[in-house]
Amino acid sequence: MNLFDYKNIGKRPDPIRQSFGKIHMRIGTHVEYQTDPAQWGHGHVTEFNEMTEIVTVIDDDDGSMWRGLVDLTTVIVVDE
């Protein structure tokens, strides 16, 4: 993965978060998602359409649903 890829522009650098795109996106993946230019939420993927690259996420805090482009999500890698 190239950290200087255009998909990472505007993403906050953090060693435990990596932007993987659609290849590693699957149901249950824990993600951070961008709700507006300055706001982020955390949740789990409930649906992913590879053709349209649209992902649906259920928010961890309030259970609300968010739907948007996979490019607006960042997979959260949890150290085990």
mmCIF file of C-alpha atoms in Angstrom:
data_model
loop_
_atom_site.group_PDB
_atom_site.id
_atom_site.type_symbol
_atom_site.label_atom_id
_atom_site.label_comp_id
_atom_site.label_asym_id
_atom_site.label_seq_id
_atom_site.Cartn_x
_atom_site.Cartn_y
_atom_site.Cartn_z
ATOM 1 C CA MET A 1 0.000 0.000 0.000
ATOM 2 C CA ASN A 2 1.298 3.423 -0.931
ATOM 3 C CA LEU A 3 0.744 5.847 1.962
ATOM 4 C CA PHE A 4 0.886 8.731 -0.498
ATOM 5 C CA ASP A 5 -1.970 7.345 -2.571
ATOM 6 C CA TYR A 6 -4.641 9.931 -3.459
ATOM 7 C CA LYS A 7 -7.211 7.991 -1.384
ATOM 8 C CA ASN A 8 -5.311 8.948 1.787
ATOM 9 C CA ILE A 9 -5.526 12.711 1.222
ATOM 10 C CA GLY A 10 -7.403 14.227 4.158
ATOM 11 C CA LYS A 11 -7.151 11.079 6.264
ATOM 12 C CA ARG A 12 -5.594 11.442 9.671
ATOM 13 C CA PRO A 13 -2.336 9.504 9.936
ATOM 14 C CA ASP A 14 -2.456 6.886 12.648
ATOM 15 C CA PRO A 15 -0.284 3.764 12.845
ATOM 16 C CA ILE A 16 -3.152 1.439 13.820
ATOM 17 C CA ARG A 17 -5.501 2.598 11.049
ATOM 18 C CA GLN A 18 -4.982 1.702 7.426
ATOM 19 C CA SER A 19 -7.078 2.502 4.381
ATOM 20 C CA PHE A 20 -7.547 -0.740 2.462
ATOM 21 C CA GLY A 21 -10.319 0.138 0.023
ATOM 22 C CA LYS A 22 -12.782 -2.434 -1.227
ATOM 23 C CA ILE A 23 -10.410 -5.421 -1.292
ATOM 24 C CA HIS A 24 -10.527 -6.046 2.478
ATOM 25 C CA MET A 25 -14.027 -4.669 3.101
ATOM 26 C CA ARG A 26 -16.443 -7.315 4.349
ATOM 27 C CA ILE A 27 -19.418 -7.654 6.684
ATOM 28 C CA GLY A 28 -18.395 -7.057 10.300
ATOM 29 C CA THR A 29 -15.253 -5.049 9.494
ATOM 30 C CA HIS A 30 -14.686 -2.299 12.106
ATOM 31 C CA VAL A 31 -14.304 1.060 10.366
ATOM 32 C CA GLU A 32 -13.989 4.755 10.964
ATOM 33 C CA TYR A 33 -16.197 6.679 8.542
ATOM 34 C CA GLN A 34 -16.335 10.338 7.546
ATOM 35 C CA THR A 35 -19.721 11.941 8.178
ATOM 36 C CA ASP A 36 -18.652 15.433 7.074
ATOM 37 C CA PRO A 37 -15.329 17.244 6.491
ATOM 38 C CA ALA A 38 -14.560 17.510 10.216
ATOM 39 C CA GLN A 39 -16.559 14.650 11.770
ATOM 40 C CA TRP A 40 -15.872 10.922 11.996
ATOM 41 C CA GLY A 41 -17.836 7.991 13.390
ATOM 42 C CA HIS A 42 -16.982 4.397 14.278
ATOM 43 C CA GLY A 43 -18.989 1.333 13.417
ATOM 44 C CA HIS A 44 -19.223 -2.050 11.735
ATOM 45 C CA VAL A 45 -19.931 -2.813 8.089
ATOM 46 C CA THR A 46 -23.359 -4.366 7.539
ATOM 47 C CA GLU A 47 -23.441 -4.269 3.737
ATOM 48 C CA PHE A 48 -20.983 -3.663 0.899
ATOM 49 C CA ASN A 49 -21.705 -3.409 -2.824
ATOM 50 C CA GLU A 50 -18.521 -3.988 -4.838
ATOM 51 C CA MET A 51 -20.104 -2.756 -8.079
ATOM 52 C CA THR A 52 -21.079 0.676 -6.706
ATOM 53 C CA GLU A 53 -18.425 0.766 -3.938
ATOM 54 C CA ILE A 54 -21.143 1.797 -1.462
ATOM 55 C CA VAL A 55 -20.765 0.608 2.131
ATOM 56 C CA THR A 56 -23.388 0.590 4.903
ATOM 57 C CA VAL A 57 -22.174 0.953 8.496
ATOM 58 C CA ILE A 58 -24.013 0.696 11.821
ATOM 59 C CA ASP A 59 -22.631 3.213 14.307
ATOM 60 C CA ASP A 60 -21.107 1.826 17.520
ATOM 61 C CA ASP A 61 -22.356 4.702 19.708
ATOM 62 C CA ASP A 62 -25.991 5.202 18.736
ATOM 63 C CA GLY A 63 -26.885 2.402 16.300
ATOM 64 C CA SER A 64 -27.620 4.790 13.441
ATOM 65 C CA MET A 65 -26.940 3.673 9.877
ATOM 66 C CA TRP A 66 -24.497 5.463 7.573
ATOM 67 C CA ARG A 67 -24.198 4.771 3.853
ATOM 68 C CA GLY A 68 -21.481 6.185 1.619
ATOM 69 C CA LEU A 69 -18.523 5.546 -0.635
ATOM 70 C CA VAL A 70 -15.922 3.066 0.562
ATOM 71 C CA ASP A 71 -13.282 5.792 0.020
ATOM 72 C CA LEU A 72 -14.790 7.642 3.010
ATOM 73 C CA THR A 73 -14.027 4.727 5.344
ATOM 74 C CA THR A 74 -10.844 3.589 7.045
ATOM 75 C CA VAL A 75 -10.484 0.061 8.373
ATOM 76 C CA ILE A 76 -9.500 0.045 12.035
ATOM 77 C CA VAL A 77 -6.827 -2.564 12.680
ATOM 78 C CA VAL A 78 -6.997 -3.885 16.223
ATOM 79 C CA ASP A 79 -3.760 -5.223 17.722
ATOM 80 C CA GLU A 80 -4.314 -8.680 19.125
#
